[in-house]
Coordinates of C-alpha atoms and ligand atoms in Angstrom, one line a residue:
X1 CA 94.7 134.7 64.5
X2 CA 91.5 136.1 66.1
X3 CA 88.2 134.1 65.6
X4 CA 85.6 136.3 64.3
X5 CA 83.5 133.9 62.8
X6 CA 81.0 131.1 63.4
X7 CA 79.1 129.0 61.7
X8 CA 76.1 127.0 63.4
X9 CA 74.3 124.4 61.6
X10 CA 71.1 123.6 62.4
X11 CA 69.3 122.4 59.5
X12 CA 69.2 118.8 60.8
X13 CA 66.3 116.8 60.5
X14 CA 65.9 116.5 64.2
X15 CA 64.1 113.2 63.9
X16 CA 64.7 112.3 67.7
X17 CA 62.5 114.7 68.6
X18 CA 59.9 113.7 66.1
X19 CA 56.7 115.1 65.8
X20 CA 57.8 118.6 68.3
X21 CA 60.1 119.3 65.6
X22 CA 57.8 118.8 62.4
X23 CA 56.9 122.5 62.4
X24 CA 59.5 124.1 64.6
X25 CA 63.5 123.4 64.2
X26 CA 65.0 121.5 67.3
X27 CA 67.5 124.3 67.7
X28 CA 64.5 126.3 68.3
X29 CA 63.3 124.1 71.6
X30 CA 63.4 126.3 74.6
X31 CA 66.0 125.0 77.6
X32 CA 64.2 127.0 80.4
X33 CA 63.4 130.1 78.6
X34 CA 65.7 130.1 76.0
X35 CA 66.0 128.6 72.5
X36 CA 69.3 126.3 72.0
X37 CA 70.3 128.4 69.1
X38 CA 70.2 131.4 71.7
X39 CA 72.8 129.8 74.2
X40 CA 74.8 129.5 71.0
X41 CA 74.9 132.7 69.8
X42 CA 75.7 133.8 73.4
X43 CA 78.5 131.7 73.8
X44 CA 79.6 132.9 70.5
X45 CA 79.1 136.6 71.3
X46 CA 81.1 135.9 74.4
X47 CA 84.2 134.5 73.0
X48 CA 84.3 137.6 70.6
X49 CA 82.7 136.2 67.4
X50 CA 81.2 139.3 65.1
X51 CA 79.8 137.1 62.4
X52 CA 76.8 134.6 63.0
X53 CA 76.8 132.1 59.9
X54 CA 73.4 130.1 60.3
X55 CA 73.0 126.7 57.6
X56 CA 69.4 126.1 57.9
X57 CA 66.7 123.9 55.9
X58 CA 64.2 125.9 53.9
X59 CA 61.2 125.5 56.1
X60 CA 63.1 127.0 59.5
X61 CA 62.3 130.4 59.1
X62 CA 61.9 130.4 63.0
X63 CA 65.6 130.7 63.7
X64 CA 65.7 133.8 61.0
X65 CA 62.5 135.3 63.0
X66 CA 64.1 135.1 66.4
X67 CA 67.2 136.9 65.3
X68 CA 65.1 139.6 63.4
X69 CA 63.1 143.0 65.0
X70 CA 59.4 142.0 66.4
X71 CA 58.0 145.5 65.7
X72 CA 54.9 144.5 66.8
X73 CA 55.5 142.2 70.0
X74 CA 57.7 145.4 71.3
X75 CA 55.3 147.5 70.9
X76 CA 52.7 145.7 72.3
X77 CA 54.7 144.6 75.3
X78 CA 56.0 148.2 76.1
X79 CA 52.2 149.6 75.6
X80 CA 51.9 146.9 78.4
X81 CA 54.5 148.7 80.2
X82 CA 56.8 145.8 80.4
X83 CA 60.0 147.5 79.7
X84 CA 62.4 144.3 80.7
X85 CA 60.6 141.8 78.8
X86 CA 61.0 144.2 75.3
X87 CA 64.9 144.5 77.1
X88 CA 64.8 140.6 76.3
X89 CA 63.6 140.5 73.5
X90 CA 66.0 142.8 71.9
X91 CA 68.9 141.3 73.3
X92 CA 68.1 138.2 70.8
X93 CA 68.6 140.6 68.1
X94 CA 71.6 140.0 65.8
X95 CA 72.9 143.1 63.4
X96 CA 71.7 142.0 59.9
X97 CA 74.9 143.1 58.4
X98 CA 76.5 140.4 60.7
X99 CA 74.4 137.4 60.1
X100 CA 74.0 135.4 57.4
X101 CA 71.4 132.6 56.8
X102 CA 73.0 130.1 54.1
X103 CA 70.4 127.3 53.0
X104 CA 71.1 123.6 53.0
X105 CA 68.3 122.3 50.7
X106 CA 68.8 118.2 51.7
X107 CA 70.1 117.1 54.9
X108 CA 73.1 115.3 54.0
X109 CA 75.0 115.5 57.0
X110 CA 77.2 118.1 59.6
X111 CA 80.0 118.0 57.2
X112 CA 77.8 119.1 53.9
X113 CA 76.1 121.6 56.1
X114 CA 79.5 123.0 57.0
X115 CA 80.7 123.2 53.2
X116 CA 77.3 125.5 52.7
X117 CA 78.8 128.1 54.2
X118 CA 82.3 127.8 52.2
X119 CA 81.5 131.2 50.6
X120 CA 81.2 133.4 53.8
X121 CA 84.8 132.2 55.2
X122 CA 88.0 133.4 53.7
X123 CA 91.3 132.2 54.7
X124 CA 91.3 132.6 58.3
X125 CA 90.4 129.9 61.3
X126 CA 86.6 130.0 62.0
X127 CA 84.7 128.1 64.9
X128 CA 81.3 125.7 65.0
X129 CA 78.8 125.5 67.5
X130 CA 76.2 123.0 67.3
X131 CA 73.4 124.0 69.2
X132 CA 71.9 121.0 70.4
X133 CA 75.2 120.6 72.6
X134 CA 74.8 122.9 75.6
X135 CA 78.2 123.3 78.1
X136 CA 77.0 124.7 81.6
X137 CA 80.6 125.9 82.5
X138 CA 81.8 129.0 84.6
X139 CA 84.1 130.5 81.6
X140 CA 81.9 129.2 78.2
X141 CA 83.2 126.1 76.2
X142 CA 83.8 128.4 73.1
X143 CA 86.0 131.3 75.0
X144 CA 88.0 128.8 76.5
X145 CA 88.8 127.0 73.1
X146 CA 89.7 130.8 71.7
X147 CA 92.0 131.4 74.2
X148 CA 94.2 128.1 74.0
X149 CA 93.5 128.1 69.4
X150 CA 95.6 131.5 70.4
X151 CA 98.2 130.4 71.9
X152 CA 97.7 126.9 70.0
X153 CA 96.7 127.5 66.3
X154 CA 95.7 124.3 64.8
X155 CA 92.3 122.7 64.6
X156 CA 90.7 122.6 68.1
X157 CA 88.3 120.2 68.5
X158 CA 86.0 119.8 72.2
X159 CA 86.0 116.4 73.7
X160 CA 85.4 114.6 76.4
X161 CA 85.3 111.0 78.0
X162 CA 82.3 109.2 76.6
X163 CA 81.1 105.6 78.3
X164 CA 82.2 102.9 75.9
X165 CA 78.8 101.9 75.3
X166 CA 78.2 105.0 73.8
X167 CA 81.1 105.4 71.3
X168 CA 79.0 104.7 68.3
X169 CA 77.1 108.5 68.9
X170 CA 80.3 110.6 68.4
X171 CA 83.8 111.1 66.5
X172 CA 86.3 109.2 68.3
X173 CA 90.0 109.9 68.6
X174 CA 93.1 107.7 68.4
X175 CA 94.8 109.9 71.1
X176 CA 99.0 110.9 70.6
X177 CA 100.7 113.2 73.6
X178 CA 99.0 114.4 76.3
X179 CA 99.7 118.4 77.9
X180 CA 97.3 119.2 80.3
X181 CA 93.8 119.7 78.3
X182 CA 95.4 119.9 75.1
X183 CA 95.7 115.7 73.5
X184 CA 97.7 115.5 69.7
X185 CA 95.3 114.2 67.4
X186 CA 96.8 111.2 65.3
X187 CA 93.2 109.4 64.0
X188 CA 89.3 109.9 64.2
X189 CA 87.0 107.5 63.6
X190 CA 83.4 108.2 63.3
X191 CA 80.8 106.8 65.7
X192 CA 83.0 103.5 66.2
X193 CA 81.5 100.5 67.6
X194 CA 82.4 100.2 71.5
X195 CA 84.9 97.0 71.0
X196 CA 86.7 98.9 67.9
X197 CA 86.6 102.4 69.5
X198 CA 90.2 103.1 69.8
X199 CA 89.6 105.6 73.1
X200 CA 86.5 107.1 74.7
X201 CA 87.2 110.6 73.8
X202 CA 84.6 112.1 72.4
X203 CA 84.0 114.9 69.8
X204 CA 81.3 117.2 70.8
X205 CA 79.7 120.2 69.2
X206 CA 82.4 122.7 69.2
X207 CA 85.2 123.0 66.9
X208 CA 87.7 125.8 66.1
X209 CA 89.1 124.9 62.2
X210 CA 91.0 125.8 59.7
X211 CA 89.6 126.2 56.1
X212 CA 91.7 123.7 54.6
X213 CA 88.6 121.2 56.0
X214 CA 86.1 123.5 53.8
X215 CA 88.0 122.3 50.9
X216 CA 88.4 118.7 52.0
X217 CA 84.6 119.1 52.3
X218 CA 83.9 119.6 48.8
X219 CA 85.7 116.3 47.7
X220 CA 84.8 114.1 50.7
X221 CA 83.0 111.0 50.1
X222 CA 79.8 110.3 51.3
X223 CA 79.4 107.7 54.1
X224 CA 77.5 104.8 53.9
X225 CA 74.1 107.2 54.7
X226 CA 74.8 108.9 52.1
X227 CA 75.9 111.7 54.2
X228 CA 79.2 113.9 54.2
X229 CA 81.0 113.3 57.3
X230 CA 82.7 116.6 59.2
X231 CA 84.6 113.7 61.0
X232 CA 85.6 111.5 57.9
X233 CA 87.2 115.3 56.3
X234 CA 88.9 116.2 59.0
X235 CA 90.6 112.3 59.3
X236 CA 91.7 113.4 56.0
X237 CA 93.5 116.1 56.6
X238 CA 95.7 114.9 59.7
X239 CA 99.4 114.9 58.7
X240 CA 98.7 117.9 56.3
X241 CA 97.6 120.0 58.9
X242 CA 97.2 119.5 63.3
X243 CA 94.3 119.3 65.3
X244 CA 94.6 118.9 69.0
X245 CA 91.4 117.6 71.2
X246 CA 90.5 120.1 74.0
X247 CA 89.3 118.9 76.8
X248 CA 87.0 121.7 78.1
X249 CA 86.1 122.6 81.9
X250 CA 82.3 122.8 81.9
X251 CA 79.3 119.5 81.9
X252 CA 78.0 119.2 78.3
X253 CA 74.8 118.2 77.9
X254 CA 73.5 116.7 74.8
X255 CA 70.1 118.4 74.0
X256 CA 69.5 116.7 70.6
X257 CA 68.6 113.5 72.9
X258 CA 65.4 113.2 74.9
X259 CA 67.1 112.3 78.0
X260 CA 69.6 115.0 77.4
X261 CA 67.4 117.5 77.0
X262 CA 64.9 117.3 80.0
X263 CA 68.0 117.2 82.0
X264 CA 70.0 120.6 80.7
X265 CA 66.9 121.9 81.5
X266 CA 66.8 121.1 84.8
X267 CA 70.7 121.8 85.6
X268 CA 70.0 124.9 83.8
X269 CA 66.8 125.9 86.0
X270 CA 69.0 125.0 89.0
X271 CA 71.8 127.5 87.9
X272 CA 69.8 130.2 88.0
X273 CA 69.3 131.7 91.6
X274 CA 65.4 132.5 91.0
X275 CA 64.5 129.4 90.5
X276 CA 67.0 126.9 92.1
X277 CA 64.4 126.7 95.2
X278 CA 61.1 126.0 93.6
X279 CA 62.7 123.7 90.5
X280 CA 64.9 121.4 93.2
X281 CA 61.5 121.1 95.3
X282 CA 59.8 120.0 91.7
X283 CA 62.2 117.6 90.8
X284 CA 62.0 116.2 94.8
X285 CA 58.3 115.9 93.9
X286 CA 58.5 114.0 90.7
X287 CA 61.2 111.5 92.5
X288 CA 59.4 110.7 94.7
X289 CA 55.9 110.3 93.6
X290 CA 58.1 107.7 91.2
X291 CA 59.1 106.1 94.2
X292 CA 55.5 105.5 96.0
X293 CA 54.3 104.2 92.3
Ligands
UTP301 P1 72.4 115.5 64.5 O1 73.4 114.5 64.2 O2 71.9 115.7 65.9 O3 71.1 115.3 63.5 O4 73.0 116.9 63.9 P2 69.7 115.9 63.5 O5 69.1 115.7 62.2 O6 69.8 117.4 64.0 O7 68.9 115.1 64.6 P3 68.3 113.6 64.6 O8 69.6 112.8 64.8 O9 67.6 113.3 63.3 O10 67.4 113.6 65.8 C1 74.0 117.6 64.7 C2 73.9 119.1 64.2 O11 74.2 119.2 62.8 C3 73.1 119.8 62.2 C4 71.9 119.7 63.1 O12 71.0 120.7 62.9 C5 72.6 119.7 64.5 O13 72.8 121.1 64.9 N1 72.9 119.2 60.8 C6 72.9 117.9 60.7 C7 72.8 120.0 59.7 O14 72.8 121.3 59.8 N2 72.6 119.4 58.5 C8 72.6 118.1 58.3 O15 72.4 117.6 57.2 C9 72.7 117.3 59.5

């Protein structure tokens, strides 16, 4: 079944990035020249997704801006006779009858934020992005999912291999068979502690799922945070219905973390042919002026 669908949450808290995203949503931090939430909807766009399901807090009316018509900026940039920067800024916009902006009033975690949107998605697979995970990857994370969920079906989850040390960040898998990229789910554990991780295979931000999860959702306990787990719901389902880890071609890099962050922005500057010269001799700069400290 075609995926036309896809929800992004972004109505997280953001605390890591704490006091940059008091005002201004961490989806909304530019890598380059670009918010996250762009790069989403672009790899959404790409792997043929027609509506754009947004669960965001009530004070992030910056993502609902971006998306929208600047009259006024246009105007003032075409008076200015630059016709390419009013091209770019009118390729951000999304149709309104295509986008949706659903309102998560507390942040009680991915999974609730998901279960927002319950209302917007009949009965047919739909796909997640979470923007603060960028994949820099010659055929994009999402339209490589799509194209193995259809010859697949299931629940498609993206993973990939995590250091041990670092198993306590993500949604772990107890790993059954193995065919190519494609590993049988038979357990998740959420954000397991290195020693009782039972692989390194790591969840990341983009799923393709079925909506038997939307209604797991809406009975799921919360965790210990008080926070419904996407993870802990989708656990529940397995033997009821498959998901199957994906491991995706591409480097994922995880912009909801400091160190993440300044780093897609480099690989990201250094993908792009204008300024691959003048970003590599920056970064040659900054190591070494660290190295004659
Ligand atoms: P994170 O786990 O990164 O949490 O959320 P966060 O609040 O955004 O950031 P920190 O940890 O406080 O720095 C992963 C994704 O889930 C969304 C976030 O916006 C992000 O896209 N999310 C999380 C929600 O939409 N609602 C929530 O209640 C929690």
């Amino acid at each position: 079944m075609a995926i036309r669908k896809a929800i992004f949450p972004v109505a997280g808290l953001g605390t890591r990035f704490l006091p940059a995203t008091k005002s201004i949503p961490k989806e909304m931090m530019p890598v380059v020249d670009k918010p996250l939430v762009q790069y989403a909807v672009e790899e959404a766009k790409n792997a043929g997704i027609e509506e754009f399901i947004f669960v965001v807090s009530a004070n992030k009316d910056a993502i609902v801006k971006h998306f929208g018509v600047s009259a006024s900026l246009e105007r003032a940039l075409q008076d200015a006779g630059k016709s390419s920067l009013v091209a770019s800024i009118r390729d951000c916009q999304l149709e309104t009858s295509a986008t949706h902006f659903i309102i998560q009033e507390h942040a009680l975690g991915l999974g609730h934020a998901i279960w927002c949107a319950r209302h917007l998605i009949d009965s047919e697979p739909f796909a997640v992005i979470l923007p603060d995970d960028l994949v820099l990857s010659a055929i994009p994370c999402l339209k490589q999912m799509v194209s193995v969920h259809g010859e697949q079906g299931g629940n498609l989850l993206a993973v990939m291999d995590v250091h041990r040390q670092h198993t306590g960040r993500y949604g772990i898998l107890i790993p059954g068979k193995v065919h190519n990229r494609l590993i049988e789910v038979k357990g998740l554990v959420e954000k397991p502690k290195p020693l009782e991780a039972p692989s390194q295979l790591a969840i990341i931000g983009r799923y393709i799922l079925q909506p038997q999860v939307l209604n797991q959702l809406g009975i799921q306990q919360r965790d210990v945070n008080g926070e419904i787990q996407l993870t802990d719901a989708m656990a529940s389902l397995l033997g009821e219905t498959t998901f199957y880890g994906f491991r995706f071609e591409g480097k994922r890099y995880d912009c909801g973390d400091k160190v993440g962050f300044l780093e897609a922005n480099m690989a990201y500057a250094l993908a792009r042919e204008e300024l691959q010269e003048d970003v590599a001799a920056a970064v040659l700069r900054v190591a070494h002026s660290i190295e004659s400290t």
